[in-house]
mmCIF file of C-alpha atoms in Angstrom:
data_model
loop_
_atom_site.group_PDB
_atom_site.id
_atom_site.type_symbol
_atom_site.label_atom_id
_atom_site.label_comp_id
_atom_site.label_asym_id
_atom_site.label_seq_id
_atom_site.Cartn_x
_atom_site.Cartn_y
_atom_site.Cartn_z
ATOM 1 C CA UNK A 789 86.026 -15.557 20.029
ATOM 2 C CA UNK A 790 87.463 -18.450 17.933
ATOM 3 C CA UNK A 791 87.789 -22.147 18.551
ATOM 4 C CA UNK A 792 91.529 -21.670 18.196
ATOM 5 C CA UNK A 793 91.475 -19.350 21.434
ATOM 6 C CA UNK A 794 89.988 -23.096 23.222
ATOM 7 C CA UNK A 795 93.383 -25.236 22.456
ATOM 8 C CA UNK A 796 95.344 -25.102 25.700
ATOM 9 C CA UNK A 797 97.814 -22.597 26.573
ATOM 10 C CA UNK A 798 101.347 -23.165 27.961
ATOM 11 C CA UNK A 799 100.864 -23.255 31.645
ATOM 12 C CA UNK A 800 97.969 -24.991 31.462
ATOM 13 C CA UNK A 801 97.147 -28.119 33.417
ATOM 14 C CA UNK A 802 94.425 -30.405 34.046
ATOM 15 C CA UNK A 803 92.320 -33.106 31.547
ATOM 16 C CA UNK A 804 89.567 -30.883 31.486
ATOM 17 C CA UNK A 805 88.746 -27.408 30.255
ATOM 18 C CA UNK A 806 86.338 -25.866 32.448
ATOM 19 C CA UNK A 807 83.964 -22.709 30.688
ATOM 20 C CA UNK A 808 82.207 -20.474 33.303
ATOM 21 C CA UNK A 809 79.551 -18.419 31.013
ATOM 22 C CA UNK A 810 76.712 -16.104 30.945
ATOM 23 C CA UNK A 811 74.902 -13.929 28.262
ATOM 24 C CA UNK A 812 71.755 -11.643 29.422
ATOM 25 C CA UNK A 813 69.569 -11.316 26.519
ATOM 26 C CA UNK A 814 65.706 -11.502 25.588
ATOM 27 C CA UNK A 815 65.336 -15.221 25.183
ATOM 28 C CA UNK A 816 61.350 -15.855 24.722
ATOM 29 C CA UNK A 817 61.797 -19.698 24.416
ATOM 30 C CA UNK A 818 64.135 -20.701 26.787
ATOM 31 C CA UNK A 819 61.641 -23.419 28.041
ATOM 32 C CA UNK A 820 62.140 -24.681 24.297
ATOM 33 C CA UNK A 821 65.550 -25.041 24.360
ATOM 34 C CA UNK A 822 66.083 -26.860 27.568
ATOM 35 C CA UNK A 823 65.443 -30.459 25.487
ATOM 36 C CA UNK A 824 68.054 -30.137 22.981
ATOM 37 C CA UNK A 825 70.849 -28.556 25.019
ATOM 38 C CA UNK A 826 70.340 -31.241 27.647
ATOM 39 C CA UNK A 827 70.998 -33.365 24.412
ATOM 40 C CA UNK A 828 73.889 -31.594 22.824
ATOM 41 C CA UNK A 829 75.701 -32.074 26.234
ATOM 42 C CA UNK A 830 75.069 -35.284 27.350
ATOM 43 C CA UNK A 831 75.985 -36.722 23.833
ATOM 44 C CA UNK A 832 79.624 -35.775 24.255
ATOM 45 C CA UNK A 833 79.456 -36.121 27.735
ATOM 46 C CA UNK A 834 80.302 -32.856 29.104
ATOM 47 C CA UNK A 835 79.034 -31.919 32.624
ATOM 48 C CA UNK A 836 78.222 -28.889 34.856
ATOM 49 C CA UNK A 837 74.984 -26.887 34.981
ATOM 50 C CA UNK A 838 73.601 -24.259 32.760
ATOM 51 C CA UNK A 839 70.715 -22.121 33.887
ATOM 52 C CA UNK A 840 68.454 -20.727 30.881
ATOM 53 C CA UNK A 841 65.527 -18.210 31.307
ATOM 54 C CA UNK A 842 63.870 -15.459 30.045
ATOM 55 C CA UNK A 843 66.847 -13.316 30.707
ATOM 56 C CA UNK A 844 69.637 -15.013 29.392
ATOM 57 C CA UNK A 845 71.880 -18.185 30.088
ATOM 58 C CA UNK A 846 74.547 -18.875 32.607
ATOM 59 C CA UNK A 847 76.528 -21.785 34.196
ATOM 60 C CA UNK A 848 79.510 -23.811 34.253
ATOM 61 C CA UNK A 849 80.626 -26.444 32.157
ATOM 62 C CA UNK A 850 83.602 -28.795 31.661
ATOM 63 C CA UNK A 851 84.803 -31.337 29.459
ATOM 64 C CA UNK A 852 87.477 -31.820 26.571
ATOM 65 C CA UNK A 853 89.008 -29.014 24.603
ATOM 66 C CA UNK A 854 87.428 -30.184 21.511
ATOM 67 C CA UNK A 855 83.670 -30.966 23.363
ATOM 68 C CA UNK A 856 83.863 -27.162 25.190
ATOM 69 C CA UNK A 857 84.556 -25.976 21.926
ATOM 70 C CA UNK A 858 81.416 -27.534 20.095
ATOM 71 C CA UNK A 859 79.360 -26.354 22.909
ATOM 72 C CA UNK A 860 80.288 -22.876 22.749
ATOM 73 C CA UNK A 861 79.976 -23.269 18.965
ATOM 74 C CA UNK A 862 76.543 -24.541 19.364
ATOM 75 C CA UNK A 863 75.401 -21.765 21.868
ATOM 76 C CA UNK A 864 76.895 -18.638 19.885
ATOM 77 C CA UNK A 865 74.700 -20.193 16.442
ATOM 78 C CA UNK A 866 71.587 -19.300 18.569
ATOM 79 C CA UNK A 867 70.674 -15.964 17.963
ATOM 80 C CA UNK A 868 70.570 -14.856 21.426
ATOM 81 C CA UNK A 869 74.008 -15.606 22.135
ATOM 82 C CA UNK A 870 75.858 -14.520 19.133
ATOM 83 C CA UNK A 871 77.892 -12.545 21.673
ATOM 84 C CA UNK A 872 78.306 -14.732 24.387
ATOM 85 C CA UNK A 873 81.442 -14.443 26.209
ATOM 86 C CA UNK A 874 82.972 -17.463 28.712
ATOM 87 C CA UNK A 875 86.137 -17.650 30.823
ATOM 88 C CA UNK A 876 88.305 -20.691 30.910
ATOM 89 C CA UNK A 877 90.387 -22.818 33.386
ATOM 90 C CA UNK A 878 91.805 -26.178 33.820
ATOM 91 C CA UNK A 879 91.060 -29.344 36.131
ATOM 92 C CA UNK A 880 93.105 -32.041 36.992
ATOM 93 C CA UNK A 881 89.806 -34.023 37.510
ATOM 94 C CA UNK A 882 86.273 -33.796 35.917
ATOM 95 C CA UNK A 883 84.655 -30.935 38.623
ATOM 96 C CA UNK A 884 81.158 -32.189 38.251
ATOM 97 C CA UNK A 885 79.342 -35.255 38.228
ATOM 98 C CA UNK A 886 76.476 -34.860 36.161
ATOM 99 C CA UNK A 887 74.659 -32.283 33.609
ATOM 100 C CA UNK A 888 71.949 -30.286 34.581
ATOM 101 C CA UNK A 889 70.266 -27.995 32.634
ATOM 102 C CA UNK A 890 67.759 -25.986 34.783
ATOM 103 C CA UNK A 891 64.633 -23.252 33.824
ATOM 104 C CA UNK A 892 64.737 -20.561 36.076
ATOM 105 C CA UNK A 893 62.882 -17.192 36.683
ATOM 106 C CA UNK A 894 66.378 -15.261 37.012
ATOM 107 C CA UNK A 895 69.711 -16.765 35.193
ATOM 108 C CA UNK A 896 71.198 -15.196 38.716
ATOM 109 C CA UNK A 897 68.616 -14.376 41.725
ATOM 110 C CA UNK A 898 68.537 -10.895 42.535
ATOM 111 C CA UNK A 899 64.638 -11.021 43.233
ATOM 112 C CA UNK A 900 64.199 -7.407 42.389
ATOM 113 C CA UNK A 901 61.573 -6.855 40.005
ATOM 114 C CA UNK A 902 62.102 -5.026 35.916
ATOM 115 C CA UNK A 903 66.008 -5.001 36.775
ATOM 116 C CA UNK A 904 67.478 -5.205 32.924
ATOM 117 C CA UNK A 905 71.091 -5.375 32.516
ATOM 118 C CA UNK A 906 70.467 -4.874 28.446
ATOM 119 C CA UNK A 907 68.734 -1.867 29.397
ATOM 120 C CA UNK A 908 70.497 -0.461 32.069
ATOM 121 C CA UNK A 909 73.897 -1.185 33.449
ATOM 122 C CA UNK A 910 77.130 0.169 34.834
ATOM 123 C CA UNK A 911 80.844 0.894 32.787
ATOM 124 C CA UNK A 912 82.772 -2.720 32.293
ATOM 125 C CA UNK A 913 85.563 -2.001 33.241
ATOM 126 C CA UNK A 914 88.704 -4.449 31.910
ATOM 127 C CA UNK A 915 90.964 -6.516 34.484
ATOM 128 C CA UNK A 916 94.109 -4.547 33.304
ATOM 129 C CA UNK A 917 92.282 -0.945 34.621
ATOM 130 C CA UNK A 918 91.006 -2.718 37.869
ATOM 131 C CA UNK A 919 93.920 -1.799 40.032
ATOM 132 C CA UNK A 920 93.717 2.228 38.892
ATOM 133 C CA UNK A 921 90.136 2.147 39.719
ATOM 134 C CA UNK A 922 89.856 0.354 42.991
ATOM 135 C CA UNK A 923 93.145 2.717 44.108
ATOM 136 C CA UNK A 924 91.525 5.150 43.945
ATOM 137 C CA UNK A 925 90.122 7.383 47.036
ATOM 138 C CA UNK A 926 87.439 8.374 45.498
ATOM 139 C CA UNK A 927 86.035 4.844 44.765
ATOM 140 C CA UNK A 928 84.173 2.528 46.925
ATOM 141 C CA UNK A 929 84.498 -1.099 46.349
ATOM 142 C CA UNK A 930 81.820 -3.533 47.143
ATOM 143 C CA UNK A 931 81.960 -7.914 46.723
ATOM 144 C CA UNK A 932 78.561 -8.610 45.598
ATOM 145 C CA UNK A 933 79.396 -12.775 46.448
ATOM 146 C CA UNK A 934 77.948 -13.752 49.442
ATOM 147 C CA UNK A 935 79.948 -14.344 52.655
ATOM 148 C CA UNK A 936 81.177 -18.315 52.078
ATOM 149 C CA UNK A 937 83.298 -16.563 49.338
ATOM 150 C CA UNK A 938 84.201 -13.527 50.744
ATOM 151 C CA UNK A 939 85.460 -15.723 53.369
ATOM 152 C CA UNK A 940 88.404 -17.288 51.543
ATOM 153 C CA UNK A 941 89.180 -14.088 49.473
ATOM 154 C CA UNK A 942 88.770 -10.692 48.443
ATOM 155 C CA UNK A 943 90.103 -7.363 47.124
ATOM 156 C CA UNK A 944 92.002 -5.105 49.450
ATOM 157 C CA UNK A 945 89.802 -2.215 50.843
ATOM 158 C CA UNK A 946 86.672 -3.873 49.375
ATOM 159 C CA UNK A 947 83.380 -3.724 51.301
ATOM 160 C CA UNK A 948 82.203 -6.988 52.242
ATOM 161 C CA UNK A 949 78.116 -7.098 52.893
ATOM 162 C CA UNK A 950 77.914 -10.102 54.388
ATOM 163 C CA UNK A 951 75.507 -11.548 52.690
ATOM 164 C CA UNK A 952 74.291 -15.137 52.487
ATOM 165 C CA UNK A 953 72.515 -15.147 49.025
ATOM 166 C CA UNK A 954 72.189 -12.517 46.344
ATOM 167 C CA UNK A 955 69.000 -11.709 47.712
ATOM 168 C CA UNK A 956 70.090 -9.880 50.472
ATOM 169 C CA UNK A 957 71.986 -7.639 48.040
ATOM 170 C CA UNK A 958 69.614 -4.753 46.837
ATOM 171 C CA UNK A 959 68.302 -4.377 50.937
ATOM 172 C CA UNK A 960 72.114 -4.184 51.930
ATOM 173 C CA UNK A 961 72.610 -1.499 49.701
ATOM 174 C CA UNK A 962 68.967 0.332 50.874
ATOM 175 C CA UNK A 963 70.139 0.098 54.507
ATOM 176 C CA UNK A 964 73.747 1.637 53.519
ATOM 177 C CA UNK A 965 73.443 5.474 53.518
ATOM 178 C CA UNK A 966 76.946 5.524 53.356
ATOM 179 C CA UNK A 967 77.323 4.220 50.150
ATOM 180 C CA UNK A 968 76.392 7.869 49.140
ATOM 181 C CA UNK A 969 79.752 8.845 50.467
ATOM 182 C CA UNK A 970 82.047 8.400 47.752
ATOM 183 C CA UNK A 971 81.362 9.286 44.157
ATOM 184 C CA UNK A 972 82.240 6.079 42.070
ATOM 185 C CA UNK A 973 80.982 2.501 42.829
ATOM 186 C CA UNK A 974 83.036 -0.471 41.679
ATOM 187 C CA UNK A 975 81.676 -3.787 42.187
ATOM 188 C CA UNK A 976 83.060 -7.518 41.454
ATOM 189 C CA UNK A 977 81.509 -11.124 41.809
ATOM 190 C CA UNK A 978 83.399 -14.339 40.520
ATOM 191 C CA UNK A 979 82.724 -14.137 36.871
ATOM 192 C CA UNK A 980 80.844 -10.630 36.082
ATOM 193 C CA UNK A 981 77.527 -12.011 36.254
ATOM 194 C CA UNK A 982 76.159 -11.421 39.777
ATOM 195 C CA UNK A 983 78.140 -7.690 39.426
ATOM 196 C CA UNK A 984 76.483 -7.076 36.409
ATOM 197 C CA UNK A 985 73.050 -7.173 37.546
ATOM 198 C CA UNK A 986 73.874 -5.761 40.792
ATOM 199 C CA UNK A 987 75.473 -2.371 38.750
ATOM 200 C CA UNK A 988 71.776 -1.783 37.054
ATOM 201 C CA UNK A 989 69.933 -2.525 40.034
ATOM 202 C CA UNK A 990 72.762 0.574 41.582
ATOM 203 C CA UNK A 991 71.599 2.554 38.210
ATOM 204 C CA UNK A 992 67.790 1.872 39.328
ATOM 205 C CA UNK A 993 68.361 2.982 42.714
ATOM 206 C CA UNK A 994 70.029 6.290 41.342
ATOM 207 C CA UNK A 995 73.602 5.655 41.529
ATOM 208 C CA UNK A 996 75.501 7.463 38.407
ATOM 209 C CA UNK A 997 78.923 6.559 38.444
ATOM 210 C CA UNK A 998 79.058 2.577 39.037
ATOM 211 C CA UNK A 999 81.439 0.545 37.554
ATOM 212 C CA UNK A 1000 82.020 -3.271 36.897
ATOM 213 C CA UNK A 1001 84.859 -5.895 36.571
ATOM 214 C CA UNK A 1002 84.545 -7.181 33.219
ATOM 215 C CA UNK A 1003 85.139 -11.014 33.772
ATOM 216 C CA UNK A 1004 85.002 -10.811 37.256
ATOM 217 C CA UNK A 1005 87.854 -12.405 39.816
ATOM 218 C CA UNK A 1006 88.256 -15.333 37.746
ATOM 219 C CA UNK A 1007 89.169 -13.002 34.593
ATOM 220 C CA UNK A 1008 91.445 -10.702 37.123
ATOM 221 C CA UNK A 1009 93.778 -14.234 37.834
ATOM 222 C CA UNK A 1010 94.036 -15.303 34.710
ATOM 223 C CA UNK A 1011 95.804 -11.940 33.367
ATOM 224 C CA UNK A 1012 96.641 -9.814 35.873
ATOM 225 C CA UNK A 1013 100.626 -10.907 37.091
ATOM 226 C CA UNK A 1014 100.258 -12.066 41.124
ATOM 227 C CA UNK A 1015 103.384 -9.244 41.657
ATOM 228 C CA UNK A 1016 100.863 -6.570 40.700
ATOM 229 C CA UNK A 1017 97.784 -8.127 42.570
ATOM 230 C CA UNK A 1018 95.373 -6.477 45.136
ATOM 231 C CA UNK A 1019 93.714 -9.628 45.197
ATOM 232 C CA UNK A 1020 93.828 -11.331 48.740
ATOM 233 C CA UNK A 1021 93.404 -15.182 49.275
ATOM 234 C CA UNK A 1022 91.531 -17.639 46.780
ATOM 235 C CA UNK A 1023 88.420 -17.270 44.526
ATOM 236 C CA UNK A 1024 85.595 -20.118 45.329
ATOM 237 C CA UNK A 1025 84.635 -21.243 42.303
ATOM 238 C CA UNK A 1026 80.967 -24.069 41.775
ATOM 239 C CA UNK A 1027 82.840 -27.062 41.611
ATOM 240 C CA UNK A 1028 84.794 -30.154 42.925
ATOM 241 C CA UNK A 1029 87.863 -27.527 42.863
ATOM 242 C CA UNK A 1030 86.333 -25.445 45.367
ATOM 243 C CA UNK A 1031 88.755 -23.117 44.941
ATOM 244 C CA UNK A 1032 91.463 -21.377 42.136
ATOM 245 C CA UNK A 1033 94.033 -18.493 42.664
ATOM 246 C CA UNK A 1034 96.525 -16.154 40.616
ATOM 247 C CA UNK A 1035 96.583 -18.391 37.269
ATOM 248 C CA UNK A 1036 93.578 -19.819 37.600
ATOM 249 C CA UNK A 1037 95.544 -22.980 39.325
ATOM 250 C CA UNK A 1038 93.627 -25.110 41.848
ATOM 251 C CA UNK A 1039 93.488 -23.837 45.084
ATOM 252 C CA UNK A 1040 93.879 -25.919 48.208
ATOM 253 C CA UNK A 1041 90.916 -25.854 49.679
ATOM 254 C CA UNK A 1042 88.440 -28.317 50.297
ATOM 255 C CA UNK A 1043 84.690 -28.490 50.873
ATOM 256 C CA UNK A 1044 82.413 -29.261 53.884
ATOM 257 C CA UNK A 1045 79.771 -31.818 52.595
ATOM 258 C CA UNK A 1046 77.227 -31.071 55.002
ATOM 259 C CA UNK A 1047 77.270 -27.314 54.922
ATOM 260 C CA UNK A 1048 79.163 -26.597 51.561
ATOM 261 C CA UNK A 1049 81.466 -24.273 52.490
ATOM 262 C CA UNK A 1050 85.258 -24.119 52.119
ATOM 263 C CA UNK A 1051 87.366 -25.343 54.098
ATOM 264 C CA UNK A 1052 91.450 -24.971 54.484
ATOM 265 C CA UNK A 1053 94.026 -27.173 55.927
ATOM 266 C CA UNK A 1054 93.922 -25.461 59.430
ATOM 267 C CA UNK A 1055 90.091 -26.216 59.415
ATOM 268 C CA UNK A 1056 91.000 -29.717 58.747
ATOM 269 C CA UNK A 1057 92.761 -30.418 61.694
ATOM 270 C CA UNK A 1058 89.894 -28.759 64.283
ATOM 271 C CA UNK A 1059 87.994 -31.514 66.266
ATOM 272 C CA UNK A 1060 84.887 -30.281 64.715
ATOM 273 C CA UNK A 1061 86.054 -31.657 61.545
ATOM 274 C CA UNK A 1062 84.914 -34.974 60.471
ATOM 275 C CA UNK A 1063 85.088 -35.761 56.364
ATOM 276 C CA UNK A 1064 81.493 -35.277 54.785
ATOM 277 C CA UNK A 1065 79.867 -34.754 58.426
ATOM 278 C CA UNK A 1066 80.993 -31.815 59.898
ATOM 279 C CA UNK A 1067 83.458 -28.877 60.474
ATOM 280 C CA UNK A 1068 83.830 -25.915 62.671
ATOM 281 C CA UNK A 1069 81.190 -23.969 60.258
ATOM 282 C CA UNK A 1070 78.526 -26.197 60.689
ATOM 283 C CA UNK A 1071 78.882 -28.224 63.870
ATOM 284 C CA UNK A 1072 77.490 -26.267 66.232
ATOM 285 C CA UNK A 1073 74.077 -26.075 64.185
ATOM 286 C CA UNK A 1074 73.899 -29.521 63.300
ATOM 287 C CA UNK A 1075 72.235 -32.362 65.715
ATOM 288 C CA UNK A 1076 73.604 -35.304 66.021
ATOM 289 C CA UNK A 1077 70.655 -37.012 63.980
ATOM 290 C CA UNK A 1078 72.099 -35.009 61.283
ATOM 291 C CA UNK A 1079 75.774 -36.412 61.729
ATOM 292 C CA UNK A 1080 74.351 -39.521 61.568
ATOM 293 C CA UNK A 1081 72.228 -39.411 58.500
ATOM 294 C CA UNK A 1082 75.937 -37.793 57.143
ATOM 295 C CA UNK A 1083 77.646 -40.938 58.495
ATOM 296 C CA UNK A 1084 75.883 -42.949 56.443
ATOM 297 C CA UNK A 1085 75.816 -41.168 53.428
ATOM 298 C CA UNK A 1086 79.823 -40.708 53.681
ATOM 299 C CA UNK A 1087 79.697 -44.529 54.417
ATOM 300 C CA UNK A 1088 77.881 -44.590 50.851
ATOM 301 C CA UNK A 1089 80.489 -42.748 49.002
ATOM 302 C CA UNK A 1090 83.479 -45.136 50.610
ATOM 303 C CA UNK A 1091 81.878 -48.027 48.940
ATOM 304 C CA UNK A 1092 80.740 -46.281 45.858
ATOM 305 C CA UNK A 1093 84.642 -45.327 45.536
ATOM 306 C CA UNK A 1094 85.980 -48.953 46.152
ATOM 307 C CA UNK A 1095 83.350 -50.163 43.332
ATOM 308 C CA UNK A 1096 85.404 -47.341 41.320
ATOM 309 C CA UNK A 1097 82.203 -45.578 40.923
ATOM 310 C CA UNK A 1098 81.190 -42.389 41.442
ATOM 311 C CA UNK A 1099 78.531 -41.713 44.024
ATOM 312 C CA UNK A 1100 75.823 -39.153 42.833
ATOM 313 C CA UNK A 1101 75.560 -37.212 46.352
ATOM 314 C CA UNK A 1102 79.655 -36.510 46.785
#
């Protein structure tokens, strides 16, 4: 993929380019490179979070065309990543407020021990074929996100689990007999990663014909015309967005500060809602002590805005 592919299209809006990206490969010295990425980002200023371990890379990024671009640059030199692959979007406003770049046993937790998606792994399959597939009777289609996301959108027929991490994933599918049922699996997640992994843990576990959305949602929005969607809702995406639908424009809904999750307009106006304290998610699990200690972190964020500052915990 060239730099030229990086210089905004038409339709595009927003300041910032935003690069969701992951590469599973064999990367011995991840701990190594955690010093001078940090580096390479923070010297151009581009923010988000990238995850590096012995498995790979993934993460989320955002910044200027031309920054993006050097990053990406920078990344596919390393040997590991020749191949790397990212999807792009636009936002009106920088989505993140700082850079993190983060060691981690898993580049996405599954938990499941000697699960090896450049071993092992299902049939990509590309956004343009996703409607045939899904269609058809003889396929079952499962949302590997967890249930925050499933919440505000989904794929019509698709199984939901109901799951509140990724962890729960490979027991879901143990305690699903069912799944046996039907002879071809399809899975999606938001970008491909999470679907990925969860398509060779399905090839560990004995399932043949299991298939993935190359790209995942956000891939699907981006090309696939909204006449011709099975998509349903919006796609939660890591960020100060929260959420983007058909186009990869910014959705309209908002986040919950105390419990992170999305939030629409309708939520807004229940009396469970109160901005960075509550909503009808979380309210009935929270003490008051906890509104409280919100209060006064919300109260933090008011000033920190009048200073024209950012505050590091909004």
């Amino acid at each position: 993929m060239t730099e030229s592919h990086l210089l905004p299209r038409p339709e595009a809006t927003g300041a910032f380019l935003v690069a969701a990206l992951y590469h599973f490969a064999r990367f011995e010295r991840f701990a190594d490179f955690q010093t001078p990425l940090q580096a390479f980002c923070d010297a151009r200023g581009i923010k988000g979070t990238l995850l590096i371990a012995r498995e790979g890379i993934n993460g989320t990024v955002a910044g200027s065309d031309s920054e993006i671009a050097e990053l990406l640059t920078f990344l596919r030199a390393q040997p590991e990543f020749t191949s790397l692959e990212h999807k792009e979007s636009r936002a009106s406003k920088m989505p993140f407020v700082r850079m993190k770049v983060k060691l981690k046993k898993e580049i996405v937790t599954m938990g499941v021990e000697d699960i090896d998606p450049n071993r092992i792994v299902g049939t990509y399959v590309e956004a343009k074929d996703w409607n045939a597939l899904i269609s058809d009777p003889e396929t079952i289609v499962i949302d590997t996100r967890n249930d925050y996301e499933t919440a505000i959108g989904i794929f019509k027929g698709a199984v939901d689990p109901n799951t509140k991490t990724f962890r729960e994933f490979p027991d879901w599918v143990k305690n699903n007999t069912g799944l046996h049922n039907k002879p071809k699996i399809a899975m999606y997640c938001t970008g491909g990663i999470r679907c990925e992994k969860a398509t060779a843990f399905m090839k560990q576990q004995g399932f043949e014909d299991v298939y993935h959305l190359k790209g995942g949602i956000l891939k699907y929005l981006e090309q696939v015309p909204e006449e011709e969607s099975l998509w349903e809702g919006a796609c939660f995406v890591f960020d100060e967005r929260v959420s983007v639908e058909h186009g990869l424009k910014e959705g309209n809904h908002k986040l919950c500060h105390a419990c992170r999750n999305p939030i629409t307009a309708e939520d807004v106006t229940s009396p469970k809602y109160e901005e960075g304290v509550s909503c009808s998610h979380c309210y009935d699990s929270r003490t008051e002590e906890d509104r409280l200690r919100y209060r006064q972190r919300q109260l933090q964020i008011a000033l920190a805005k009048q200073r024209g500052v950012k505050h590091i915990g909004s």
